[in-house]
Amino acid sequence: MLESKVSKEEFKPDPVGVLQKSALLARSIFSKPAYLTMAGFVYEALGEIDKAHENYLSALSMAPSWSIVHYRLGHVHLKKGQLREAARYFQRAAEIRNDKPKYFMWLGEVYSNLGSSDKTISSYNRALVLQPKSVKTLLAKGNCYYLERRVKEALSCYNTALIYDPKNKEALHAKGLCLIELGEYGEALECFLRLEQLKDNGPVLKANIGFCLSKVGYHKKAVEYYEEAEKAEYCTVDLLNNKGYSLVELGWYEMALVCYDRALEMAPKDVDLLSNKGTCLGKAGRHEEALACFDEALEIAPKDVTLINNKALCLDAMGRHEEALGFYEQALEIDPRNDILLLNKGECLAKMNKYDEALACFDRVIEFNPRHTGAWTSKGALMEELGRVKEAVDCYNSAFGLTGKAS
């Protein structure tokens, strides 16, 4: 049997030709507005946006109530970056056919890019009325809430999306980020570990797992995850800073300093990095170097209460209590109700044998927060040191939520 020999080159598919022939065929079968719409779609698929625009407008002039033409014009203007025009066409499409969830979905997308959060949410809500199980719309709505810092509402959207698609990676990742914002680090860790089970092994995920592990106290494991992220060539200022924090908590100060120095090469004026490096040096007993870090940071942010507090703590540890006291007072002028500052000032005053002033600091914290465990504990320790045992016991009872006076 004879066979034709067809080269691979002769047998290549021609998608552009197919699209163009489809448009010509449509011209012979459909009405003129339908043909023009089809032609516009073909040109749009070919990336010839101006020709697509021209055909859609011609179709619209003949069939002004065709929602699909308005919808396609919305996409054309979106591709041109003309967001307000895109919104106008998507809005008109939705008015003509209010039973099409995708019209409201795309309207929401455009409003989101325009920064109109209320209209964005309203559009997504209309889409969800028509298609309540749309994971894509739920994610888009959640992302809008998240960008608006409405984290609990965002979390609700992501949770609903996960009901319909429990393995959705975007929803799990977004839920984890929301839980971090809310301080629910254990639950966030569960989300990220679930992603790891789903074979999402990206370095960003490793960094997020490391961060959550550090927040729940598993610093050694956190460091392992940070290092896995680094092996994948993911090395950011935040990662190095967070890794440094875990290393400090483990008492591995020299390794932590390497992290902070690497991060400072990338961001030499980062106040948090300078502060954390100073804290690390202080814990390593290198107080003069720690003070230099705090001073450098304070040149950048002279009213940063945390920095002033850290410098005061360093001076306090060096036995320079008078100087430390001055910095605590300076910080309290900026933030007079700061419980950490008041407690540290009280501890400093106690070391200087200024017991009444120290007690006044602890009492001030208790005035603001009668259940403040740290304040009751510090006051109890001072009472015990002064030999006022019954009062000390009462303070310790209050610290642990117990009632009643010592007899």
Short mmCIF file of C-alpha atoms in Angstrom, two decimals:
data_model
loop_
_atom_site.label_atom_id
_atom_site.label_comp_id
_atom_site.label_asym_id
_atom_site.label_seq_id
_atom_site.Cartn_x
_atom_site.Cartn_y
_atom_site.Cartn_z
CA MET A 1 0.00 0.00 0.00
CA LEU A 2 1.31 3.42 -0.93
CA GLU A 3 1.47 5.98 1.87
CA SER A 4 1.75 9.71 1.64
CA LYS A 5 4.87 11.14 3.21
CA VAL A 6 3.91 14.25 5.12
CA SER A 7 6.68 16.15 6.88
CA LYS A 8 6.15 17.44 10.42
CA GLU A 9 6.50 20.97 9.13
CA GLU A 10 3.55 20.48 6.75
CA PHE A 11 1.41 19.10 9.56
CA LYS A 12 1.83 22.03 11.98
CA PRO A 13 -1.44 23.31 13.47
CA ASP A 14 -2.26 26.91 12.62
CA PRO A 15 -4.32 28.34 15.51
CA VAL A 16 -4.34 31.84 14.03
CA GLY A 17 -5.65 30.52 10.73
CA VAL A 18 -8.30 28.46 12.51
CA LEU A 19 -9.53 31.52 14.39
CA GLN A 20 -9.65 33.64 11.26
CA LYS A 21 -11.51 30.94 9.31
CA SER A 22 -13.96 30.60 12.21
CA ALA A 23 -14.70 34.30 11.99
CA LEU A 24 -15.30 34.07 8.23
CA LEU A 25 -17.59 31.09 8.75
CA ALA A 26 -19.51 33.01 11.41
CA ARG A 27 -20.01 35.82 8.93
CA SER A 28 -21.88 33.48 6.57
CA ILE A 29 -23.98 31.84 9.30
CA PHE A 30 -24.81 34.47 11.91
CA SER A 31 -26.46 37.88 11.86
CA LYS A 32 -24.19 40.85 11.37
CA PRO A 33 -23.93 41.86 15.08
CA ALA A 34 -23.22 38.22 15.97
CA TYR A 35 -20.55 38.04 13.27
CA LEU A 36 -18.99 41.30 14.47
CA THR A 37 -18.97 40.01 18.03
CA MET A 38 -17.31 36.78 16.89
CA ALA A 39 -14.78 38.75 14.86
CA GLY A 40 -14.05 40.95 17.87
CA PHE A 41 -13.49 37.87 19.99
CA VAL A 42 -11.10 36.43 17.39
CA TYR A 43 -9.11 39.67 17.22
CA GLU A 44 -9.04 39.81 21.01
CA ALA A 45 -7.69 36.24 21.13
CA LEU A 46 -5.04 37.22 18.59
CA GLY A 47 -4.00 40.18 20.74
CA GLU A 48 -5.23 42.75 18.21
CA ILE A 49 -7.11 44.76 20.80
CA ASP A 50 -7.84 47.84 18.67
CA LYS A 51 -9.47 45.74 15.93
CA ALA A 52 -11.43 43.83 18.57
CA HIS A 53 -12.58 47.14 20.03
CA GLU A 54 -13.70 48.37 16.62
CA ASN A 55 -15.74 45.22 15.93
CA TYR A 56 -17.38 45.20 19.36
CA LEU A 57 -18.41 48.85 19.00
CA SER A 58 -19.90 48.11 15.57
CA ALA A 59 -21.82 45.18 17.04
CA LEU A 60 -23.01 47.35 19.92
CA SER A 61 -24.34 50.00 17.55
CA MET A 62 -26.63 47.32 16.02
CA ALA A 63 -27.43 45.42 19.22
CA PRO A 64 -27.14 47.83 22.18
CA SER A 65 -28.88 45.43 24.56
CA TRP A 66 -26.50 42.51 24.03
CA SER A 67 -24.84 42.02 27.41
CA ILE A 68 -22.06 39.88 25.94
CA VAL A 69 -20.83 42.80 23.80
CA HIS A 70 -20.73 45.13 26.82
CA TYR A 71 -18.92 42.38 28.73
CA ARG A 72 -16.29 41.93 26.00
CA LEU A 73 -15.82 45.71 25.74
CA GLY A 74 -15.17 45.68 29.47
CA HIS A 75 -12.33 43.21 28.90
CA VAL A 76 -10.94 45.26 26.01
CA HIS A 77 -10.76 48.40 28.15
CA LEU A 78 -9.29 46.37 31.01
CA LYS A 79 -6.51 45.17 28.70
CA LYS A 80 -5.90 48.77 27.67
CA GLY A 81 -5.64 49.81 31.32
CA GLN A 82 -8.75 52.00 31.02
CA LEU A 83 -10.32 50.92 34.29
CA ARG A 84 -13.19 53.38 34.53
CA GLU A 85 -14.35 52.57 31.00
CA ALA A 86 -14.04 48.86 31.82
CA ALA A 87 -16.18 49.35 34.93
CA ARG A 88 -18.81 51.18 32.89
CA TYR A 89 -19.14 48.34 30.40
CA PHE A 90 -19.13 45.57 33.01
CA GLN A 91 -21.75 47.52 34.96
CA ARG A 92 -23.95 47.82 31.88
CA ALA A 93 -23.57 44.11 31.11
CA ALA A 94 -24.66 43.30 34.67
CA GLU A 95 -27.66 45.64 34.40
CA ILE A 96 -28.84 43.92 31.20
CA ARG A 97 -28.25 40.39 32.51
CA ASN A 98 -28.23 40.39 36.30
CA ASP A 99 -28.21 36.59 36.35
CA LYS A 100 -24.59 36.30 35.18
CA PRO A 101 -22.20 35.95 38.15
CA LYS A 102 -19.12 36.48 35.99
CA TYR A 103 -20.31 40.00 35.10
CA PHE A 104 -20.39 40.97 38.78
CA MET A 105 -17.13 39.13 39.43
CA TRP A 106 -15.26 41.12 36.80
CA LEU A 107 -16.94 44.34 37.90
CA GLY A 108 -15.57 43.64 41.37
CA GLU A 109 -12.09 43.03 39.96
CA VAL A 110 -12.11 46.41 38.24
CA TYR A 111 -13.43 48.25 41.29
CA SER A 112 -10.71 46.56 43.34
CA ASN A 113 -8.06 47.96 40.98
CA LEU A 114 -9.72 51.36 41.23
CA GLY A 115 -9.43 51.20 45.03
CA SER A 116 -13.18 51.32 45.62
CA SER A 117 -13.51 48.66 48.32
CA ASP A 118 -17.22 49.16 49.05
CA LYS A 119 -18.18 48.74 45.38
CA THR A 120 -15.79 45.80 45.11
CA ILE A 121 -17.41 43.96 48.01
CA SER A 122 -20.90 44.83 46.76
CA SER A 123 -20.08 43.36 43.33
CA TYR A 124 -18.63 40.18 44.81
CA ASN A 125 -21.70 39.82 47.03
CA ARG A 126 -23.97 40.03 43.97
CA ALA A 127 -21.87 37.34 42.28
CA LEU A 128 -22.07 35.12 45.38
CA VAL A 129 -25.86 35.43 45.55
CA LEU A 130 -25.94 33.86 42.09
CA GLN A 131 -23.09 31.42 42.67
CA PRO A 132 -22.59 30.98 46.44
CA LYS A 133 -20.06 28.16 46.12
CA SER A 134 -17.68 30.06 43.84
CA VAL A 135 -14.28 29.61 45.46
CA LYS A 136 -12.75 32.13 43.06
CA THR A 137 -15.19 34.85 44.15
CA LEU A 138 -14.84 33.99 47.84
CA LEU A 139 -11.06 34.29 47.52
CA ALA A 140 -11.33 37.60 45.69
CA LYS A 141 -13.69 38.97 48.34
CA GLY A 142 -11.38 37.73 51.11
CA ASN A 143 -8.38 39.37 49.45
CA CYS A 144 -10.25 42.66 49.28
CA TYR A 145 -11.05 42.49 52.99
CA TYR A 146 -7.43 41.56 53.78
CA LEU A 147 -6.06 44.56 51.89
CA GLU A 148 -8.47 46.74 53.87
CA ARG A 149 -7.08 45.23 57.11
CA ARG A 150 -10.51 43.72 57.84
CA VAL A 151 -8.80 40.49 58.77
CA LYS A 152 -11.64 38.68 60.54
CA GLU A 153 -13.96 39.23 57.57
CA ALA A 154 -11.24 38.04 55.21
CA LEU A 155 -10.75 34.93 57.34
CA SER A 156 -14.48 34.17 57.14
CA CYS A 157 -14.29 34.24 53.32
CA TYR A 158 -11.27 31.93 53.24
CA ASN A 159 -12.94 29.51 55.68
CA THR A 160 -16.03 29.36 53.47
CA ALA A 161 -13.88 28.77 50.39
CA LEU A 162 -12.20 25.85 52.18
CA ILE A 163 -15.57 24.28 52.92
CA TYR A 164 -16.12 23.93 49.18
CA ASP A 165 -12.50 23.18 48.30
CA PRO A 166 -10.58 21.89 51.36
CA LYS A 167 -7.34 21.51 49.40
CA ASN A 168 -7.32 24.96 47.85
CA LYS A 169 -3.74 26.17 48.32
CA GLU A 170 -4.48 29.86 47.88
CA ALA A 171 -7.20 29.72 50.54
CA LEU A 172 -4.99 27.81 52.99
CA HIS A 173 -2.12 30.26 52.51
CA ALA A 174 -4.37 33.29 52.88
CA LYS A 175 -6.04 31.80 55.97
CA GLY A 176 -2.63 31.23 57.52
CA LEU A 177 -1.64 34.86 56.94
CA CYS A 178 -4.91 36.05 58.52
CA LEU A 179 -4.32 33.88 61.58
CA ILE A 180 -0.81 35.32 61.93
CA GLU A 181 -2.31 38.83 61.87
CA LEU A 182 -4.73 37.76 64.62
CA GLY A 183 -1.94 36.23 66.72
CA GLU A 184 -3.30 32.69 66.30
CA TYR A 185 0.07 31.20 65.48
CA GLY A 186 -0.79 27.59 66.28
CA GLU A 187 -3.75 27.59 63.90
CA ALA A 188 -1.70 29.39 61.25
CA LEU A 189 0.95 26.69 61.60
CA GLU A 190 -1.72 24.03 60.95
CA CYS A 191 -2.64 25.75 57.67
CA PHE A 192 0.95 25.95 56.50
CA LEU A 193 1.70 22.35 57.48
CA ARG A 194 -1.40 21.29 55.55
CA LEU A 195 0.04 23.07 52.52
CA GLU A 196 3.29 21.19 53.03
CA GLN A 197 1.32 17.92 52.99
CA LEU A 198 -0.19 19.02 49.68
CA LYS A 199 3.35 19.12 48.25
CA ASP A 200 3.67 22.89 48.33
CA ASN A 201 7.34 23.07 49.21
CA GLY A 202 8.12 26.62 48.19
CA PRO A 203 10.61 28.68 50.21
CA VAL A 204 7.98 31.25 51.25
CA LEU A 205 5.97 28.44 52.86
CA LYS A 206 9.11 27.23 54.66
CA ALA A 207 9.70 30.74 55.98
CA ASN A 208 6.09 31.03 57.17
CA ILE A 209 6.28 27.67 58.94
CA GLY A 210 9.51 28.77 60.59
CA PHE A 211 7.92 32.01 61.76
CA CYS A 212 4.92 30.22 63.30
CA LEU A 213 7.14 27.62 64.96
CA SER A 214 9.17 30.39 66.57
CA LYS A 215 5.99 32.06 67.82
CA VAL A 216 4.85 28.87 69.57
CA GLY A 217 8.29 28.31 71.10
CA TYR A 218 9.82 25.69 68.79
CA HIS A 219 12.89 27.71 67.93
CA LYS A 220 15.23 24.88 66.94
CA LYS A 221 12.69 23.53 64.46
CA ALA A 222 12.03 27.07 63.25
CA VAL A 223 15.71 27.52 62.43
CA GLU A 224 15.64 24.29 60.39
CA TYR A 225 12.78 25.63 58.27
CA TYR A 226 14.48 29.00 57.81
CA GLU A 227 17.58 27.19 56.59
CA GLU A 228 15.50 25.13 54.14
CA ALA A 229 14.14 28.39 52.73
CA GLU A 230 17.69 29.75 52.42
CA LYS A 231 18.82 26.63 50.56
CA ALA A 232 16.13 27.44 47.99
CA GLU A 233 17.82 30.84 47.57
CA TYR A 234 15.09 32.66 49.48
CA CYS A 235 16.93 35.07 51.72
CA THR A 236 15.07 38.21 52.77
CA VAL A 237 15.61 40.74 55.53
CA ASP A 238 12.56 39.40 57.36
CA LEU A 239 13.76 35.81 57.16
CA LEU A 240 17.21 36.67 58.53
CA ASN A 241 15.69 38.83 61.26
CA ASN A 242 13.28 36.07 62.30
CA LYS A 243 16.00 33.44 62.17
CA GLY A 244 18.19 35.68 64.30
CA TYR A 245 15.40 35.99 66.87
CA SER A 246 15.07 32.20 67.18
CA LEU A 247 18.83 31.80 67.49
CA VAL A 248 18.87 34.37 70.30
CA GLU A 249 16.10 32.47 72.09
CA LEU A 250 18.24 29.32 71.79
CA GLY A 251 21.21 31.19 73.24
CA TRP A 252 23.19 30.87 70.01
CA TYR A 253 24.23 34.50 69.99
CA GLU A 254 27.15 34.37 67.57
CA MET A 255 25.04 32.63 64.92
CA ALA A 256 22.30 35.19 65.49
CA LEU A 257 24.75 38.04 65.00
CA VAL A 258 25.75 36.57 61.64
CA CYS A 259 22.08 36.70 60.60
CA TYR A 260 21.62 40.28 61.76
CA ASP A 261 24.81 41.41 60.02
CA ARG A 262 23.74 39.76 56.76
CA ALA A 263 20.34 41.43 57.02
CA LEU A 264 21.92 44.81 57.79
CA GLU A 265 23.99 44.55 54.62
CA MET A 266 20.65 44.57 52.78
CA ALA A 267 18.91 47.13 55.00
CA PRO A 268 21.52 49.15 56.95
CA LYS A 269 18.98 51.64 58.31
CA ASP A 270 16.42 49.08 59.49
CA VAL A 271 15.58 50.09 63.05
CA ASP A 272 14.20 46.68 64.07
CA LEU A 273 17.36 44.95 62.89
CA LEU A 274 19.61 47.35 64.78
CA SER A 275 17.46 46.96 67.89
CA ASN A 276 17.46 43.16 67.68
CA LYS A 277 21.20 43.06 67.08
CA GLY A 278 21.64 45.29 70.12
CA THR A 279 19.47 42.99 72.23
CA CYS A 280 21.50 39.99 71.06
CA LEU A 281 24.78 41.72 71.96
CA GLY A 282 23.36 42.66 75.35
CA LYS A 283 22.37 39.06 76.11
CA ALA A 284 25.84 37.97 75.03
CA GLY A 285 27.29 40.38 77.62
CA ARG A 286 28.71 42.75 74.98
CA HIS A 287 26.97 45.78 76.44
CA GLU A 288 29.08 48.54 74.93
CA GLU A 289 28.50 47.16 71.42
CA ALA A 290 24.80 46.81 72.24
CA LEU A 291 24.62 50.47 73.27
CA ALA A 292 26.27 51.45 69.99
CA CYS A 293 23.52 49.60 68.09
CA PHE A 294 20.76 51.26 70.09
CA ASP A 295 22.33 54.69 69.63
CA GLU A 296 22.61 54.14 65.87
CA ALA A 297 18.96 53.13 65.73
CA LEU A 298 17.89 56.09 67.88
CA GLU A 299 19.53 58.47 65.43
CA ILE A 300 17.03 57.15 62.87
CA ALA A 301 14.01 56.88 65.20
CA PRO A 302 14.64 59.09 68.26
CA LYS A 303 11.13 58.64 69.68
CA ASP A 304 10.89 54.87 69.29
CA VAL A 305 9.79 53.75 72.75
CA THR A 306 11.02 50.17 72.28
CA LEU A 307 14.50 51.41 71.37
CA ILE A 308 14.66 53.75 74.34
CA ASN A 309 13.50 50.93 76.62
CA ASN A 310 16.14 48.56 75.21
CA LYS A 311 18.89 51.11 75.74
CA ALA A 312 17.70 51.65 79.31
CA LEU A 313 17.69 47.89 79.97
CA CYS A 314 21.24 47.67 78.68
CA LEU A 315 22.40 50.50 80.94
CA ASP A 316 20.53 48.88 83.83
CA ALA A 317 22.36 45.58 83.20
CA MET A 318 25.66 47.47 83.29
CA GLY A 319 24.78 48.88 86.72
CA ARG A 320 24.29 52.40 85.34
CA HIS A 321 20.91 52.74 87.03
CA GLU A 322 20.69 56.54 87.12
CA GLU A 323 21.26 56.75 83.37
CA ALA A 324 18.78 53.93 82.77
CA LEU A 325 16.17 55.70 84.90
CA GLY A 326 16.52 58.83 82.79
CA PHE A 327 15.77 56.87 79.61
CA TYR A 328 12.76 55.13 81.18
CA GLU A 329 11.37 58.53 82.11
CA GLN A 330 12.08 59.86 78.61
CA ALA A 331 10.15 56.94 77.09
CA LEU A 332 7.26 57.37 79.55
CA GLU A 333 6.87 60.98 78.47
CA ILE A 334 6.07 59.58 75.02
CA ASP A 335 3.93 56.66 76.22
CA PRO A 336 2.90 57.24 79.86
CA ARG A 337 0.67 54.15 80.15
CA ASN A 338 3.19 51.66 78.76
CA ASP A 339 3.19 48.76 81.23
CA ILE A 340 6.58 47.38 80.13
CA LEU A 341 8.25 50.75 80.69
CA LEU A 342 6.58 51.20 84.08
CA LEU A 343 7.60 47.72 85.24
CA ASN A 344 11.19 48.18 84.05
CA LYS A 345 11.36 51.59 85.70
CA GLY A 346 10.04 50.03 88.92
CA GLU A 347 12.66 47.28 88.83
CA CYS A 348 15.38 49.88 88.24
CA LEU A 349 14.16 52.00 91.17
CA ALA A 350 14.12 48.93 93.42
CA LYS A 351 17.79 48.29 92.57
CA MET A 352 18.47 51.87 93.63
CA ASN A 353 16.67 51.19 96.95
CA LYS A 354 13.95 53.69 96.02
CA TYR A 355 11.24 51.30 97.17
CA ASP A 356 8.30 53.68 97.49
CA GLU A 357 8.85 54.98 93.96
CA ALA A 358 9.20 51.42 92.69
CA LEU A 359 5.91 50.42 94.34
CA ALA A 360 4.25 53.46 92.79
CA CYS A 361 5.28 52.19 89.34
CA PHE A 362 3.88 48.71 89.99
CA ASP A 363 0.67 50.17 91.43
CA ARG A 364 0.24 52.37 88.39
CA VAL A 365 0.30 49.32 86.12
CA ILE A 366 -2.22 47.57 88.39
CA GLU A 367 -4.42 50.68 88.25
CA PHE A 368 -4.52 50.37 84.45
CA ASN A 369 -4.89 46.58 84.52
CA PRO A 370 -5.90 45.00 87.86
CA ARG A 371 -5.12 41.52 86.52
CA HIS A 372 -1.61 42.26 85.30
CA THR A 373 0.37 39.19 86.41
CA GLY A 374 3.77 40.81 85.93
CA ALA A 375 2.93 43.86 88.05
CA TRP A 376 1.54 41.77 90.93
CA THR A 377 4.57 39.45 90.78
CA SER A 378 7.07 42.33 90.81
CA LYS A 379 5.22 44.01 93.66
CA GLY A 380 5.12 40.71 95.57
CA ALA A 381 8.87 40.18 95.12
CA LEU A 382 9.57 43.68 96.42
CA MET A 383 7.27 43.19 99.41
CA GLU A 384 9.04 39.92 100.17
CA GLU A 385 12.43 41.65 99.95
CA LEU A 386 11.16 44.28 102.40
CA GLY A 387 10.01 41.57 104.83
CA ARG A 388 6.32 42.37 104.34
CA VAL A 389 5.44 38.70 103.91
CA LYS A 390 1.64 38.85 104.23
CA GLU A 391 1.43 41.60 101.64
CA ALA A 392 3.78 39.63 99.40
CA VAL A 393 1.51 36.57 99.62
CA ASP A 394 -1.52 38.71 98.74
CA CYS A 395 0.32 40.02 95.69
CA TYR A 396 1.30 36.53 94.56
CA ASN A 397 -2.29 35.35 95.03
CA SER A 398 -3.46 38.23 92.84
CA ALA A 399 -0.83 37.37 90.26
CA PHE A 400 -2.24 33.85 89.94
CA GLY A 401 -5.88 34.95 90.04
CA LEU A 402 -6.48 33.76 93.59
CA THR A 403 -8.70 35.67 95.99
CA GLY A 404 -8.56 36.30 99.70
CA LYS A 405 -6.05 37.88 102.05
CA ALA A 406 -3.21 36.14 103.84
CA SER A 407 -4.03 35.66 107.53
#
